[in-house]
Amino acid sequence: MHVWFSPYMQSFHIMKINQMRIKTFFAMFLAFASTQVANAQIQTNAGVQYLQCMPKDMSTDFSDLSHTYFLADSLATFDVATGEGLVNWKRYRLSPRQAFNLNGYWPVRMQMLDFPDAAYENDPNLKLKIDFVSPRTVRVRMLTTPVETQADDASSLMLAGPVPKSSAWKGSTEGNAVVYRSAYGSIEIQKHPWRLVIKDAKGKILTQTRHIIDNDSSQIKLLPFSFIKRGNDNSRSINPVFTLAPSERIYGCGESFTQLNKVGQKVHLSVTDPQGPESDGQYKPVPFFFSNRGYGIFMHTSAPVTCDFGQSYIGADRLFMADEKMDFFIFLGEPKDILDEYTNITGKSPMLPLWTFGTWMSRITYFSQEEGLDIAHKLREHRIPSDVIHFDTGWFDVDWQCDYEFSKNRFKNPVKMLKQMEDMGFKTCLWQLPYFTPKNRFFKELIDGGMFVRNADGGMPYEDAVLDLSNPKTVKWYQGKIAGLLRQGVDVIKCDFGEAAPYNGFYYSGKGGLYEHNLYPLRYNKALWEVIDSLAPEGQHGVIWARSAWAGSQRYPLHWGGDAATTNTGMLGDLRGGLSFGLSGFSFWSHDMGGFVTASPEDIYRRWLPFGFLSSHTRAHGAPPTEPWLISESFTDAFRQSAEMKYKLMPYVYAQAKDCTMKGLPMVRALFVEFPHDAGAWLVEDEYMFGSQILVAPLLESGTSRTCYLPKGKWIDYQNGHIYEGGYQEIEVGPIPAVILVRDGSLIPHVPLAQRTDKIEWDKIEWKAYRADEKTCRGLLFRPGDTKPQVVEQ
């Protein structure tokens, strides 16, 4: 812009044009500059040029001096019986302030200059609504405009169904506050200063909203609970702000690869392709988190959110939302209670078929019928228990060009191949994606049929056609292509990508990309899972293998951790991601054993094996070779040993999986979920519980031992029977290179080794008691055909 401006300035001096022409020019220039600023806000992200699939940082919108700020001030009216009222919002602006060596800005009261002034309110009263969902769950909704959209809960893809109503809460007015109580805690609405105060059953404040008066005792003038009206287009976004207590810890937010405790971090809840689990981007963000203080929050929105958990101010959770309204579900309880409540609202994972818990063998990629069958034969020859073979990007005629057809040159008779696979006990999985390049044979059909995401002009936001899965016609077309493959004998489809729905796109739903971008993975997961589920064998659910997700995607399992580096860092990122994902309502999760990007070094792959086989789902995938017999004989033995361990443990795996689907719990589980009263368990992020009874500590570096934290009680080494006390211990790994311990008092079911899950002898279950101090051992039993797990005692 400077280069464009300078010649005109020179012309002004040379030509000495009159003052009126200068004013006219500057008016034109300012209009041009204003347009450029508006465009820049779309094209930039946190002040830098926005690149497709970067995380959206919403926090910068809330420090713009051109915006008007409205701060929640007082309760204007409220009806205790209906739970509805009005909050008064005071109008503010951000004013620059100099203090010797500091330039900053403070919020200061503002009198509007809007015209006509009689048409607008300087300090508006806007709707607040409280609903009670269960004895542990409260819903709080707040508007930033007088207009309430009529969309009901039935249209929300994130919710599993109608939101229930509870009569367990009793309300009353008590002095300066309206208070609702249940057996598990209370929510208090203070009238002035306006606050939402969340308390436990004993009356302890768990968290509360911040008001402008909270700045009086600090030189840092933090924006409290507020919303903005943007200067460039008058759009609004809300910024709920809650207190963060000393020693408070925050968990959840999806498959986040950074430290499990989010306090001190800024977490961007916008779907991205982070290119692996080693950065702060997420394939699967989830707008849900909970605290070690006993509360959790689900932000019912699909617009981007930036959660500043004490990163910019150590005493506040600042939730910078793109959405103009707040719709929060607040939960009370311990981690298991909160996960159960959250998944009651957004849905629990359905139970998956037994074969999905077996070994999945893959690489990028098998290119032919002969190659796939050879892998199947080799797995049986090497006696490696396994159930699934996956063909990645190379089963089409042109690699990566998804046309839903086997290459006629390299797959002479795919139906016969699929039948041969089935006869050998293998299910078959195929890769695909929702983007179509101009060279794809379906490109023209999608464009002509209007089944793609459009730009503002009705054209394409970028050169690939992105399936508009908010359009029922597109979903029907897509599901028809998938159904054709399933009817040939394909069992499962890889739901790859899904992170690049255009933010500047226009969708059939009538929503813009701001709200559809994060919903896209959920629509994608749903469309694919439902067609597979509809054609699954009677009594079984379908399964997908998905990379992207959003809140509610747990209803359409399963998901894996993306494209990990073949390094120790890649393994750590996957472990953190899996734990965080499980703390966000997902029961099932997997990852690429050994990493994805390059051929995995044997030492890393070997150490990754027990982590892979002691996850709910197990896949070898990535750059070749992934097949153990192509690496070394000793590695083949190690691979077989880990696979045999899982197949012998399959009754435990299956019963724990069923229990997870009933309670909203993860199979790969942070220690504090099982041990919420053990302070040390909240600090651990490199170990996990595999179900409720087995503790796993992977070797994240080369070596033969590692330091482990063990929750209070006795622990029995699964490999050698050695007994350990709770606390920090240096533990030698066994022949399987990981620390694998069983909780004292556990009864673990085993079966004789089978090479495939449909050959498991369920009538020959052997119960192994792991006993140190406990007198009674307990375990779960759930077999194919059972309706619910049963507790077995010895």
mmCIF file with all atom_site columns, N, CA, C and O in Angstrom, residues 129-155:
data_model
loop_
_atom_site.group_PDB
_atom_site.id
_atom_site.type_symbol
_atom_site.label_atom_id
_atom_site.label_alt_id
_atom_site.label_comp_id
_atom_site.label_asym_id
_atom_site.label_entity_id
_atom_site.label_seq_id
_atom_site.pdbx_PDB_ins_code
_atom_site.Cartn_x
_atom_site.Cartn_y
_atom_site.Cartn_z
_atom_site.occupancy
_atom_site.B_iso_or_equiv
_atom_site.pdbx_formal_charge
_atom_site.auth_seq_id
_atom_site.auth_comp_id
_atom_site.auth_asym_id
_atom_site.auth_atom_id
_atom_site.pdbx_PDB_model_num
ATOM 1   N N  . LYS A 1 129 ? -30.301 -17.792 30.281 1.00 0.00 ? 129 LYS A N  1
ATOM 2   C CA . LYS A 1 129 ? -31.226 -18.905 30.551 1.00 0.00 ? 129 LYS A CA 1
ATOM 3   C C  . LYS A 1 129 ? -30.463 -20.039 31.212 1.00 0.00 ? 129 LYS A C  1
ATOM 4   O O  . LYS A 1 129 ? -29.359 -20.412 30.759 1.00 0.00 ? 129 LYS A O  1
ATOM 5   N N  . ILE A 1 130 ? -31.038 -20.604 32.277 1.00 0.00 ? 130 ILE A N  1
ATOM 6   C CA . ILE A 1 130 ? -30.470 -21.740 33.008 1.00 0.00 ? 130 ILE A CA 1
ATOM 7   C C  . ILE A 1 130 ? -31.412 -22.923 32.869 1.00 0.00 ? 130 ILE A C  1
ATOM 8   O O  . ILE A 1 130 ? -32.616 -22.799 33.097 1.00 0.00 ? 130 ILE A O  1
ATOM 9   N N  . ASP A 1 131 ? -30.865 -24.087 32.471 1.00 0.00 ? 131 ASP A N  1
ATOM 10  C CA . ASP A 1 131 ? -31.636 -25.334 32.426 1.00 0.00 ? 131 ASP A CA 1
ATOM 11  C C  . ASP A 1 131 ? -30.896 -26.388 33.229 1.00 0.00 ? 131 ASP A C  1
ATOM 12  O O  . ASP A 1 131 ? -29.658 -26.380 33.322 1.00 0.00 ? 131 ASP A O  1
ATOM 13  N N  . PHE A 1 132 ? -31.649 -27.343 33.742 1.00 0.00 ? 132 PHE A N  1
ATOM 14  C CA . PHE A 1 132 ? -31.064 -28.389 34.577 1.00 0.00 ? 132 PHE A CA 1
ATOM 15  C C  . PHE A 1 132 ? -31.248 -29.728 33.871 1.00 0.00 ? 132 PHE A C  1
ATOM 16  O O  . PHE A 1 132 ? -32.366 -30.149 33.578 1.00 0.00 ? 132 PHE A O  1
ATOM 17  N N  . VAL A 1 133 ? -30.121 -30.355 33.586 1.00 0.00 ? 133 VAL A N  1
ATOM 18  C CA . VAL A 1 133 ? -30.085 -31.530 32.725 1.00 0.00 ? 133 VAL A CA 1
ATOM 19  C C  . VAL A 1 133 ? -30.088 -32.817 33.532 1.00 0.00 ? 133 VAL A C  1
ATOM 20  O O  . VAL A 1 133 ? -30.727 -33.803 33.172 1.00 0.00 ? 133 VAL A O  1
ATOM 21  N N  . SER A 1 134 ? -29.327 -32.842 34.613 1.00 0.00 ? 134 SER A N  1
ATOM 22  C CA . SER A 1 134 ? -29.244 -33.999 35.505 1.00 0.00 ? 134 SER A CA 1
ATOM 23  C C  . SER A 1 134 ? -28.815 -33.465 36.858 1.00 0.00 ? 134 SER A C  1
ATOM 24  O O  . SER A 1 134 ? -28.491 -32.278 36.981 1.00 0.00 ? 134 SER A O  1
ATOM 25  N N  . PRO A 1 135 ? -28.782 -34.297 37.888 1.00 0.00 ? 135 PRO A N  1
ATOM 26  C CA . PRO A 1 135 ? -28.324 -33.791 39.191 1.00 0.00 ? 135 PRO A CA 1
ATOM 27  C C  . PRO A 1 135 ? -26.896 -33.245 39.174 1.00 0.00 ? 135 PRO A C  1
ATOM 28  O O  . PRO A 1 135 ? -26.526 -32.469 40.054 1.00 0.00 ? 135 PRO A O  1
ATOM 29  N N  . ARG A 1 136 ? -26.106 -33.634 38.157 1.00 0.00 ? 136 ARG A N  1
ATOM 30  C CA . ARG A 1 136 ? -24.720 -33.165 38.067 1.00 0.00 ? 136 ARG A CA 1
ATOM 31  C C  . ARG A 1 136 ? -24.491 -32.150 36.939 1.00 0.00 ? 136 ARG A C  1
ATOM 32  O O  . ARG A 1 136 ? -23.376 -31.659 36.787 1.00 0.00 ? 136 ARG A O  1
ATOM 33  N N  . THR A 1 137 ? -25.504 -31.842 36.147 1.00 0.00 ? 137 THR A N  1
ATOM 34  C CA . THR A 1 137 ? -25.288 -31.055 34.933 1.00 0.00 ? 137 THR A CA 1
ATOM 35  C C  . THR A 1 137 ? -26.266 -29.885 34.832 1.00 0.00 ? 137 THR A C  1
ATOM 36  O O  . THR A 1 137 ? -27.481 -30.065 34.962 1.00 0.00 ? 137 THR A O  1
ATOM 37  N N  . VAL A 1 138 ? -25.698 -28.699 34.582 1.00 0.00 ? 138 VAL A N  1
ATOM 38  C CA . VAL A 1 138 ? -26.469 -27.468 34.385 1.00 0.00 ? 138 VAL A CA 1
ATOM 39  C C  . VAL A 1 138 ? -26.108 -26.905 33.015 1.00 0.00 ? 138 VAL A C  1
ATOM 40  O O  . VAL A 1 138 ? -24.948 -26.955 32.592 1.00 0.00 ? 138 VAL A O  1
ATOM 41  N N  . ARG A 1 139 ? -27.108 -26.359 32.325 1.00 0.00 ? 139 ARG A N  1
ATOM 42  C CA . ARG A 1 139 ? -26.871 -25.707 31.035 1.00 0.00 ? 139 ARG A CA 1
ATOM 43  C C  . ARG A 1 139 ? -27.104 -24.209 31.191 1.00 0.00 ? 139 ARG A C  1
ATOM 44  O O  . ARG A 1 139 ? -28.140 -23.787 31.701 1.00 0.00 ? 139 ARG A O  1
ATOM 45  N N  . VAL A 1 140 ? -26.138 -23.414 30.732 1.00 0.00 ? 140 VAL A N  1
ATOM 46  C CA . VAL A 1 140 ? -26.224 -21.958 30.829 1.00 0.00 ? 140 VAL A CA 1
ATOM 47  C C  . VAL A 1 140 ? -26.083 -21.379 29.426 1.00 0.00 ? 140 VAL A C  1
ATOM 48  O O  . VAL A 1 140 ? -25.099 -21.636 28.737 1.00 0.00 ? 140 VAL A O  1
ATOM 49  N N  . ARG A 1 141 ? -27.090 -20.578 29.018 1.00 0.00 ? 141 ARG A N  1
ATOM 50  C CA . ARG A 1 141 ? -27.048 -19.936 27.704 1.00 0.00 ? 141 ARG A CA 1
ATOM 51  C C  . ARG A 1 141 ? -27.156 -18.426 27.859 1.00 0.00 ? 141 ARG A C  1
ATOM 52  O O  . ARG A 1 141 ? -27.973 -17.937 28.647 1.00 0.00 ? 141 ARG A O  1
ATOM 53  N N  . MET A 1 142 ? -26.349 -17.710 27.079 1.00 0.00 ? 142 MET A N  1
ATOM 54  C CA . MET A 1 142 ? -26.350 -16.257 27.116 1.00 0.00 ? 142 MET A CA 1
ATOM 55  C C  . MET A 1 142 ? -26.278 -15.718 25.690 1.00 0.00 ? 142 MET A C  1
ATOM 56  O O  . MET A 1 142 ? -25.528 -16.250 24.856 1.00 0.00 ? 142 MET A O  1
ATOM 57  N N  . LEU A 1 143 ? -27.040 -14.673 25.423 1.00 0.00 ? 143 LEU A N  1
ATOM 58  C CA . LEU A 1 143 ? -27.067 -14.057 24.101 1.00 0.00 ? 143 LEU A CA 1
ATOM 59  C C  . LEU A 1 143 ? -26.328 -12.725 24.120 1.00 0.00 ? 143 LEU A C  1
ATOM 60  O O  . LEU A 1 143 ? -26.228 -12.062 25.164 1.00 0.00 ? 143 LEU A O  1
ATOM 61  N N  . THR A 1 144 ? -25.839 -12.326 22.956 1.00 0.00 ? 144 THR A N  1
ATOM 62  C CA . THR A 1 144 ? -25.190 -11.024 22.814 1.00 0.00 ? 144 THR A CA 1
ATOM 63  C C  . THR A 1 144 ? -25.982 -10.111 21.878 1.00 0.00 ? 144 THR A C  1
ATOM 64  O O  . THR A 1 144 ? -25.532 -9.018  21.561 1.00 0.00 ? 144 THR A O  1
ATOM 65  N N  . THR A 1 145 ? -27.128 -10.581 21.416 1.00 0.00 ? 145 THR A N  1
ATOM 66  C CA . THR A 1 145 ? -28.022 -9.757  20.606 1.00 0.00 ? 145 THR A CA 1
ATOM 67  C C  . THR A 1 145 ? -29.452 -10.002 21.085 1.00 0.00 ? 145 THR A C  1
ATOM 68  O O  . THR A 1 145 ? -29.733 -11.023 21.731 1.00 0.00 ? 145 THR A O  1
ATOM 69  N N  . PRO A 1 146 ? -30.382 -9.121  20.747 1.00 0.00 ? 146 PRO A N  1
ATOM 70  C CA . PRO A 1 146 ? -31.782 -9.363  21.119 1.00 0.00 ? 146 PRO A CA 1
ATOM 71  C C  . PRO A 1 146 ? -32.409 -10.493 20.299 1.00 0.00 ? 146 PRO A C  1
ATOM 72  O O  . PRO A 1 146 ? -33.487 -10.975 20.642 1.00 0.00 ? 146 PRO A O  1
ATOM 73  N N  . VAL A 1 147 ? -31.732 -10.898 19.232 1.00 0.00 ? 147 VAL A N  1
ATOM 74  C CA . VAL A 1 147 ? -32.301 -11.904 18.327 1.00 0.00 ? 147 VAL A CA 1
ATOM 75  C C  . VAL A 1 147 ? -31.861 -13.290 18.764 1.00 0.00 ? 147 VAL A C  1
ATOM 76  O O  . VAL A 1 147 ? -30.665 -13.572 18.851 1.00 0.00 ? 147 VAL A O  1
ATOM 77  N N  . GLU A 1 148 ? -32.831 -14.150 19.034 1.00 0.00 ? 148 GLU A N  1
ATOM 78  C CA . GLU A 1 148 ? -32.546 -15.528 19.421 1.00 0.00 ? 148 GLU A CA 1
ATOM 79  C C  . GLU A 1 148 ? -32.858 -16.435 18.241 1.00 0.00 ? 148 GLU A C  1
ATOM 80  O O  . GLU A 1 148 ? -33.982 -16.489 17.762 1.00 0.00 ? 148 GLU A O  1
ATOM 81  N N  . THR A 1 149 ? -31.830 -17.126 17.738 1.00 0.00 ? 149 THR A N  1
ATOM 82  C CA . THR A 1 149 ? -32.041 -18.026 16.604 1.00 0.00 ? 149 THR A CA 1
ATOM 83  C C  . THR A 1 149 ? -32.940 -19.164 17.025 1.00 0.00 ? 149 THR A C  1
ATOM 84  O O  . THR A 1 149 ? -32.929 -19.612 18.176 1.00 0.00 ? 149 THR A O  1
ATOM 85  N N  . GLN A 1 150 ? -33.713 -19.673 16.069 1.00 0.00 ? 150 GLN A N  1
ATOM 86  C CA . GLN A 1 150 ? -34.729 -20.679 16.373 1.00 0.00 ? 150 GLN A CA 1
ATOM 87  C C  . GLN A 1 150 ? -34.233 -22.115 16.216 1.00 0.00 ? 150 GLN A C  1
ATOM 88  O O  . GLN A 1 150 ? -35.001 -23.053 16.339 1.00 0.00 ? 150 GLN A O  1
ATOM 89  N N  . ALA A 1 151 ? -32.952 -22.293 15.903 1.00 0.00 ? 151 ALA A N  1
ATOM 90  C CA . ALA A 1 151 ? -32.421 -23.651 15.761 1.00 0.00 ? 151 ALA A CA 1
ATOM 91  C C  . ALA A 1 151 ? -32.591 -24.404 17.078 1.00 0.00 ? 151 ALA A C  1
ATOM 92  O O  . ALA A 1 151 ? -32.218 -23.913 18.140 1.00 0.00 ? 151 ALA A O  1
ATOM 93  N N  . ASP A 1 152 ? -33.170 -25.591 17.035 1.00 0.00 ? 152 ASP A N  1
ATOM 94  C CA . ASP A 1 152 ? -33.378 -26.362 18.260 1.00 0.00 ? 152 ASP A CA 1
ATOM 95  C C  . ASP A 1 152 ? -32.271 -27.397 18.413 1.00 0.00 ? 152 ASP A C  1
ATOM 96  O O  . ASP A 1 152 ? -31.433 -27.592 17.543 1.00 0.00 ? 152 ASP A O  1
ATOM 97  N N  . ASP A 1 153 ? -32.275 -28.059 19.579 1.00 0.00 ? 153 ASP A N  1
ATOM 98  C CA . ASP A 1 153 ? -31.223 -29.036 19.861 1.00 0.00 ? 153 ASP A CA 1
ATOM 99  C C  . ASP A 1 153 ? -31.236 -30.199 18.877 1.00 0.00 ? 153 ASP A C  1
ATOM 100 O O  . ASP A 1 153 ? -30.203 -30.825 18.642 1.00 0.00 ? 153 ASP A O  1
ATOM 101 N N  . ALA A 1 154 ? -32.393 -30.501 18.312 1.00 0.00 ? 154 ALA A N  1
ATOM 102 C CA . ALA A 1 154 ? -32.487 -31.636 17.391 1.00 0.00 ? 154 ALA A CA 1
ATOM 103 C C  . ALA A 1 154 ? -31.623 -31.425 16.155 1.00 0.00 ? 154 ALA A C  1
ATOM 104 O O  . ALA A 1 154 ? -31.192 -32.388 15.522 1.00 0.00 ? 154 ALA A O  1
ATOM 105 N N  . SER A 1 155 ? -31.354 -30.161 15.814 1.00 0.00 ? 155 SER A N  1
ATOM 106 C CA . SER A 1 155 ? -30.548 -29.882 14.623 1.00 0.00 ? 155 SER A CA 1
ATOM 107 C C  . SER A 1 155 ? -29.056 -29.855 14.919 1.00 0.00 ? 155 SER A C  1
ATOM 108 O O  . SER A 1 155 ? -28.235 -29.724 14.008 1.00 0.00 ? 155 SER A O  1
#
